[in-house]
mmCIF file of C-alpha atoms in Angstrom:
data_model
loop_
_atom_site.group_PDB
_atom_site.id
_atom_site.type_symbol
_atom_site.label_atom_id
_atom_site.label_comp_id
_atom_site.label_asym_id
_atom_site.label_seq_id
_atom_site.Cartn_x
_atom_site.Cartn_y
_atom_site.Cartn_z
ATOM 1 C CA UNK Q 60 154.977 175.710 70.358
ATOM 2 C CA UNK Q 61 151.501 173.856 71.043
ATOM 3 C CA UNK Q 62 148.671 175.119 68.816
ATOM 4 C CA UNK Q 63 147.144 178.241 70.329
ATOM 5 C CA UNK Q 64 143.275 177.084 69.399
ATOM 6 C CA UNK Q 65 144.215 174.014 71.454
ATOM 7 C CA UNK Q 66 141.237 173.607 74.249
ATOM 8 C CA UNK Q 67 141.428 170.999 76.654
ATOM 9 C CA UNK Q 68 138.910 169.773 79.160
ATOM 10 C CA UNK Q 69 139.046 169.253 83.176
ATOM 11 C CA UNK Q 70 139.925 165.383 84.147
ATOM 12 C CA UNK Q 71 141.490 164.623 80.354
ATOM 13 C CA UNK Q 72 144.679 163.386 80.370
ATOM 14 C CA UNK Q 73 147.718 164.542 78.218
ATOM 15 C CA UNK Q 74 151.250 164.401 77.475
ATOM 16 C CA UNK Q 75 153.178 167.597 77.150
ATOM 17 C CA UNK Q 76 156.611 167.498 75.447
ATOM 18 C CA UNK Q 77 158.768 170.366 76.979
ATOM 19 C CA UNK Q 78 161.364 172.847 74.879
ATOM 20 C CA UNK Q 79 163.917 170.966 76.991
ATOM 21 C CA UNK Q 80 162.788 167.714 75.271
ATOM 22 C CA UNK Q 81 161.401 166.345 78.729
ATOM 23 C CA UNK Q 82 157.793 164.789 78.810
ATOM 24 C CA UNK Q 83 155.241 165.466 81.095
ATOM 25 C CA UNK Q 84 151.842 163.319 81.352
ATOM 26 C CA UNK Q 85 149.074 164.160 84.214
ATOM 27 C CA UNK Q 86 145.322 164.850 84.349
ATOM 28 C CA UNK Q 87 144.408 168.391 83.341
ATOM 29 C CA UNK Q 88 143.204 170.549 86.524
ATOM 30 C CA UNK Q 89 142.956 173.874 84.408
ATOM 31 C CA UNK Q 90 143.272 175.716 81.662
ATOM 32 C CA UNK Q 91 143.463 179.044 80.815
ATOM 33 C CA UNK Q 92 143.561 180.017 76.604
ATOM 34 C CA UNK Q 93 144.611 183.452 77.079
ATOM 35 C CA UNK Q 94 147.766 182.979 78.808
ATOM 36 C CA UNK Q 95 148.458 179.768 77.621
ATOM 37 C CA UNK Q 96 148.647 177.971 80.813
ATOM 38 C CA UNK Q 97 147.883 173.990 81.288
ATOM 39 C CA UNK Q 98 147.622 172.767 85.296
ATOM 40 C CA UNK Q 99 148.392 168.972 85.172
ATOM 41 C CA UNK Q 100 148.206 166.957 87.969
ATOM 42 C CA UNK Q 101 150.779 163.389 88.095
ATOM 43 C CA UNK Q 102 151.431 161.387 90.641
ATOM 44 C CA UNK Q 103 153.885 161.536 93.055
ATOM 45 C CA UNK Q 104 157.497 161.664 92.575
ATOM 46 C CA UNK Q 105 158.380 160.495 96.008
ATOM 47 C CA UNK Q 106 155.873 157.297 96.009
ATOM 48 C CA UNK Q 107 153.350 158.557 98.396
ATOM 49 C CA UNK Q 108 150.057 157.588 97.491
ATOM 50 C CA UNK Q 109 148.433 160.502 98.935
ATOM 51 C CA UNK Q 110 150.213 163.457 97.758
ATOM 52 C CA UNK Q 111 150.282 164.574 93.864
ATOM 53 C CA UNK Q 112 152.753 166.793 91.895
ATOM 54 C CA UNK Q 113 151.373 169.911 90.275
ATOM 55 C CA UNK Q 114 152.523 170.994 86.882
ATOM 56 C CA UNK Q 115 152.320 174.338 85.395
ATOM 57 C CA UNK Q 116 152.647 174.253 82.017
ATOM 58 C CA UNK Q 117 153.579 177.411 79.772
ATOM 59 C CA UNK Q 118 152.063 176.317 76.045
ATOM 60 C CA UNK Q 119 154.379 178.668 74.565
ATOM 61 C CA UNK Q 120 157.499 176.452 75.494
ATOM 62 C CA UNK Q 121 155.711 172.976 74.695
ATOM 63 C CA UNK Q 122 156.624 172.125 71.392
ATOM 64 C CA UNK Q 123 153.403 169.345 71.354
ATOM 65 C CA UNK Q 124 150.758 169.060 73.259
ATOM 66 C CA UNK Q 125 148.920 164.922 72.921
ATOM 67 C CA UNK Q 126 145.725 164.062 74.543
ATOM 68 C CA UNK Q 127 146.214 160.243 76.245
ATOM 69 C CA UNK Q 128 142.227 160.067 77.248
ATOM 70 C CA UNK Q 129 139.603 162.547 77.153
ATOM 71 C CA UNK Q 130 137.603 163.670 80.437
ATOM 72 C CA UNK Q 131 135.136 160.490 81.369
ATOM 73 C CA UNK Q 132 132.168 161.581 83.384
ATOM 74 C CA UNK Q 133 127.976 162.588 83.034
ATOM 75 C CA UNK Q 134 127.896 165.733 81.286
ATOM 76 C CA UNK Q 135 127.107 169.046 83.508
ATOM 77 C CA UNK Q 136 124.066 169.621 84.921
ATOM 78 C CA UNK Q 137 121.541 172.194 82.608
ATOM 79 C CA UNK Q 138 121.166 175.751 84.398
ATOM 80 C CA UNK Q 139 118.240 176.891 85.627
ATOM 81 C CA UNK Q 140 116.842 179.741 83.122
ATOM 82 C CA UNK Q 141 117.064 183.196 84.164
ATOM 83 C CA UNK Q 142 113.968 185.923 84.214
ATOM 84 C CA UNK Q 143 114.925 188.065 82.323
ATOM 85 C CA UNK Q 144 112.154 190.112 82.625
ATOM 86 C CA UNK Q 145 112.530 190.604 86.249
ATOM 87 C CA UNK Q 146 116.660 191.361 86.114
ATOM 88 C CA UNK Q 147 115.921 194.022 83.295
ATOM 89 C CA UNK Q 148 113.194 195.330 85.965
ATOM 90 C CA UNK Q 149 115.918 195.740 88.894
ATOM 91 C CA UNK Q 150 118.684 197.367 86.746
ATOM 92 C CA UNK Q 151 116.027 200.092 85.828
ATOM 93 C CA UNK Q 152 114.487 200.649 89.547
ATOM 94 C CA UNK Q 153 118.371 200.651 90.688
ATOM 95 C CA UNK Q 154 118.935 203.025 87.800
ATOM 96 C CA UNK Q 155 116.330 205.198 87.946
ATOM 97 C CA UNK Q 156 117.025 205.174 91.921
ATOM 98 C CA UNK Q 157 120.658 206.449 91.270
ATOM 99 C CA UNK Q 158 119.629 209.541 88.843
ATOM 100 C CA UNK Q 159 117.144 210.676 91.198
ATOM 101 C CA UNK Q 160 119.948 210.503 93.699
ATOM 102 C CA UNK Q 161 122.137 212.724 91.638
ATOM 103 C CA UNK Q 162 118.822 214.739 90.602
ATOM 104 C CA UNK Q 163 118.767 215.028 94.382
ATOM 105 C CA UNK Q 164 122.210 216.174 95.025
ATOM 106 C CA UNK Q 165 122.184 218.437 91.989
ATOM 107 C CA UNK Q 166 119.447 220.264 93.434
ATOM 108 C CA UNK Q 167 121.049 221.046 96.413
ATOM 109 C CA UNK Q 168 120.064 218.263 99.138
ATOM 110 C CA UNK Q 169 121.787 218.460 102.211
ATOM 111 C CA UNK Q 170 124.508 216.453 103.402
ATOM 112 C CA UNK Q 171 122.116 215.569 106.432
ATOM 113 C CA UNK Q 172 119.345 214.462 103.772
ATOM 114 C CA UNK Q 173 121.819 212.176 102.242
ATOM 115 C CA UNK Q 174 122.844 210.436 105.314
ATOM 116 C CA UNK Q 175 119.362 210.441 106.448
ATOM 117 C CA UNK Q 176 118.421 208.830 103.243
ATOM 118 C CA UNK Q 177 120.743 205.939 103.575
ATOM 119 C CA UNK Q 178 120.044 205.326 107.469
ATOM 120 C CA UNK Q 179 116.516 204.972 106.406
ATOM 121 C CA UNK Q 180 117.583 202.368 103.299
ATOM 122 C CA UNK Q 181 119.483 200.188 105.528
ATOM 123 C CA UNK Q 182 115.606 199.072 107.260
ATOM 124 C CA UNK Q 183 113.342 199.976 105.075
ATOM 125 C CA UNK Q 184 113.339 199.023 100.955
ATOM 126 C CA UNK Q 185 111.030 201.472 99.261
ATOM 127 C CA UNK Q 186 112.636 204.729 100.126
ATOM 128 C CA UNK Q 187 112.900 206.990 97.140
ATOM 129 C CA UNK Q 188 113.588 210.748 96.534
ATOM 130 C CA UNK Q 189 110.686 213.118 95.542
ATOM 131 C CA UNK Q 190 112.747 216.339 94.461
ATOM 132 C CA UNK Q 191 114.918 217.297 98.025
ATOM 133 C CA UNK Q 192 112.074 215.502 100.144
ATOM 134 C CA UNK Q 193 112.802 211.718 101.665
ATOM 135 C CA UNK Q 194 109.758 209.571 100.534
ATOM 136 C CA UNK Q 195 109.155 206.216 102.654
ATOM 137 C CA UNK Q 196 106.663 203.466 101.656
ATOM 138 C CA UNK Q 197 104.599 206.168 99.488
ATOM 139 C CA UNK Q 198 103.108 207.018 103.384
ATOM 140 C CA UNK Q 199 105.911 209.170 104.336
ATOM 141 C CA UNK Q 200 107.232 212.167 103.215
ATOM 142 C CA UNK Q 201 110.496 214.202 105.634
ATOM 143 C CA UNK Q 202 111.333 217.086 104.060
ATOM 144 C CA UNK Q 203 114.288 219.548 104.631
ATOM 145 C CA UNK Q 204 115.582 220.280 107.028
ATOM 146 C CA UNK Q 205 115.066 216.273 108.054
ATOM 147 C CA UNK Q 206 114.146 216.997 111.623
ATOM 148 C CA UNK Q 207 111.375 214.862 113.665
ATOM 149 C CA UNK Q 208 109.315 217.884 112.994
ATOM 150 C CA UNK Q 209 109.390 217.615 109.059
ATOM 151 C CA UNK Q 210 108.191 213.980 109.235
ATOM 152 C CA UNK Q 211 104.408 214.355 107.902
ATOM 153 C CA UNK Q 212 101.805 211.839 106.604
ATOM 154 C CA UNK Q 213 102.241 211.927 102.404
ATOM 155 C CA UNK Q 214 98.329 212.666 101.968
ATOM 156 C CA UNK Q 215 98.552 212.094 97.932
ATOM 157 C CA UNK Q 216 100.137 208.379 98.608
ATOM 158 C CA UNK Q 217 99.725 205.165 99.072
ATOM 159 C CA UNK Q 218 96.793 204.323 101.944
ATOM 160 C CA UNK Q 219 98.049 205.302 104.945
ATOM 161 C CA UNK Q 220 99.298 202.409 107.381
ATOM 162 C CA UNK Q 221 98.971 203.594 110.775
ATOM 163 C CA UNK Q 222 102.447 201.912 111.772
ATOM 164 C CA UNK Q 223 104.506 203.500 109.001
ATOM 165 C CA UNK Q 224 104.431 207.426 110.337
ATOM 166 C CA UNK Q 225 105.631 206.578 114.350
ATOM 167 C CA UNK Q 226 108.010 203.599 113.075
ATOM 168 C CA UNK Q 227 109.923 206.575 110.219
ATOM 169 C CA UNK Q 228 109.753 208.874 113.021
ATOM 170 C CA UNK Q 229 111.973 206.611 115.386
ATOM 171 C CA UNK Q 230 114.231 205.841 112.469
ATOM 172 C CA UNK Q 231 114.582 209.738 112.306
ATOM 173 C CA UNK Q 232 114.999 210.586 116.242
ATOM 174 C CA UNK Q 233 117.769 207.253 116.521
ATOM 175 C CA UNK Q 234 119.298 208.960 113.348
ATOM 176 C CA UNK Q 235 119.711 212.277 114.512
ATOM 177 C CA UNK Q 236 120.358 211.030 118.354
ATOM 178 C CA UNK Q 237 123.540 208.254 116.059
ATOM 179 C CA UNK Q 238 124.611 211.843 114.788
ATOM 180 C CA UNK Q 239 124.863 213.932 117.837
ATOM 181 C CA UNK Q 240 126.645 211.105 119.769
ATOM 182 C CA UNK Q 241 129.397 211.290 117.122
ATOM 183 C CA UNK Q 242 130.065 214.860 116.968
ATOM 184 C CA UNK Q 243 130.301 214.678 120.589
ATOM 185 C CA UNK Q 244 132.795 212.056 120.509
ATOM 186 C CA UNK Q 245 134.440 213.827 117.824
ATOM 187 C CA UNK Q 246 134.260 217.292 119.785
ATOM 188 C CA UNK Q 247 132.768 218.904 117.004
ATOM 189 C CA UNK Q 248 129.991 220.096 118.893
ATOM 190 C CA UNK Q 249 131.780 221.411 122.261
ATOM 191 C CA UNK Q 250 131.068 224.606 122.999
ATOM 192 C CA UNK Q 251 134.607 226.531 122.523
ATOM 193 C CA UNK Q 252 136.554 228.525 125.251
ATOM 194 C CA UNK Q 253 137.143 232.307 125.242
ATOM 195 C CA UNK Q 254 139.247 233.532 127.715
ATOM 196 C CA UNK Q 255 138.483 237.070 128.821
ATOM 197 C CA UNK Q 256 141.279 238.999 129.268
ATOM 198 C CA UNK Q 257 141.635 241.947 132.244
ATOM 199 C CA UNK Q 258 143.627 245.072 132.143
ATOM 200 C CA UNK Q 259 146.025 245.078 134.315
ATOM 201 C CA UNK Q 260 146.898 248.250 136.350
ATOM 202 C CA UNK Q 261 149.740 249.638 136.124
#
């Protein structure tokens, strides 16, 4: 069996000899350590020029492993550093967005609210829970029960832009309007049927 620290690079070429004592040579297309597993690519066994052969090699029946050439080419281009600063800032807002979502659930927020919340978060970014109440922008507060009605100015909040309260309040009417289309195609809403029943003389 072929050493298991044995690491070999993309576009290096190598000759593998088989437990069946049968030698196989190509340029290495993959390679995965864990399982053991060597892609080679050789040319052709029917002569055509155009087409390859594709070799999976098990390591764990190769009794050696030789590299012919090593991979020839510019070494890979350096990555472009990562803020770090700004990633750790996203995982906490996403964070802290979940718990209040749970704190929001926990405290008994309607399955209405919920949908409502996420209708509102597919348009605008900065929506955010403040206890069971919907918070938009800092400008807009909807509290329970999430009607047009409960859609008020947040007076405490960020200054007020005079777009933000009528463009919330549409979000809200199309959401409710969304939700009483589908119980009506669902027939959750129909109004049901009592037949009244007569005495009948005898």
């Amino acid at each position: 069996m072929a050493e298991s620290n044995e690491c070999f690079n993309i576009g290096s070429t190598v000759t593998c000899k088989t437990c069946f004592n049968e030698d196989l040579q190509g340029e290495v297309l993959a390679f995965d350590p864990h399982v053991k597993l060597l892609t080679l690519k050789s040319p052709s066994s029917n002569g055509r020029s155009a087409t390859y052969d594709i070799h999976m090699v098990n390591l764990s029946y190769v009794s050696q492993v030789t590299v012919m050439r090593e991979a020839a080419g510019s070494p890979l281009p350096s990555l472009p550093s990562l803020n770090l600063s700004k990633l750790s800032n996203r995982a906490k807002k996403s964070i802290d967005e979940k718990q209040r979502l749970i704190e929001a659930m926990q405290s008994g927020v309607s399955p209405v609210g919920q949908k409502l919340f996420l209708h509102i978060r597919k348009t605008m970014e900065e929506v955010k829970w403040a206890g069971v109440s919907i918070l938009v922008m800092g400008q807009v507060i909807i509290s329970p029960p999430y009607q047009i009605e409960n859609v008020k100015e947040q007076k405490e909040g960020k200054e007020s832009n005079s777009k933000t309260l009528p463009y919330v309040k549409k979000l809200v009417d199309k959401f409710h309007q969304d939700q009483q289309s589908l119980s009506l195609n669902n027939g959750t809403s129909a109004t049901p049927v009592v037949a009244e029943v007569q005495p009948v003389s005898q």
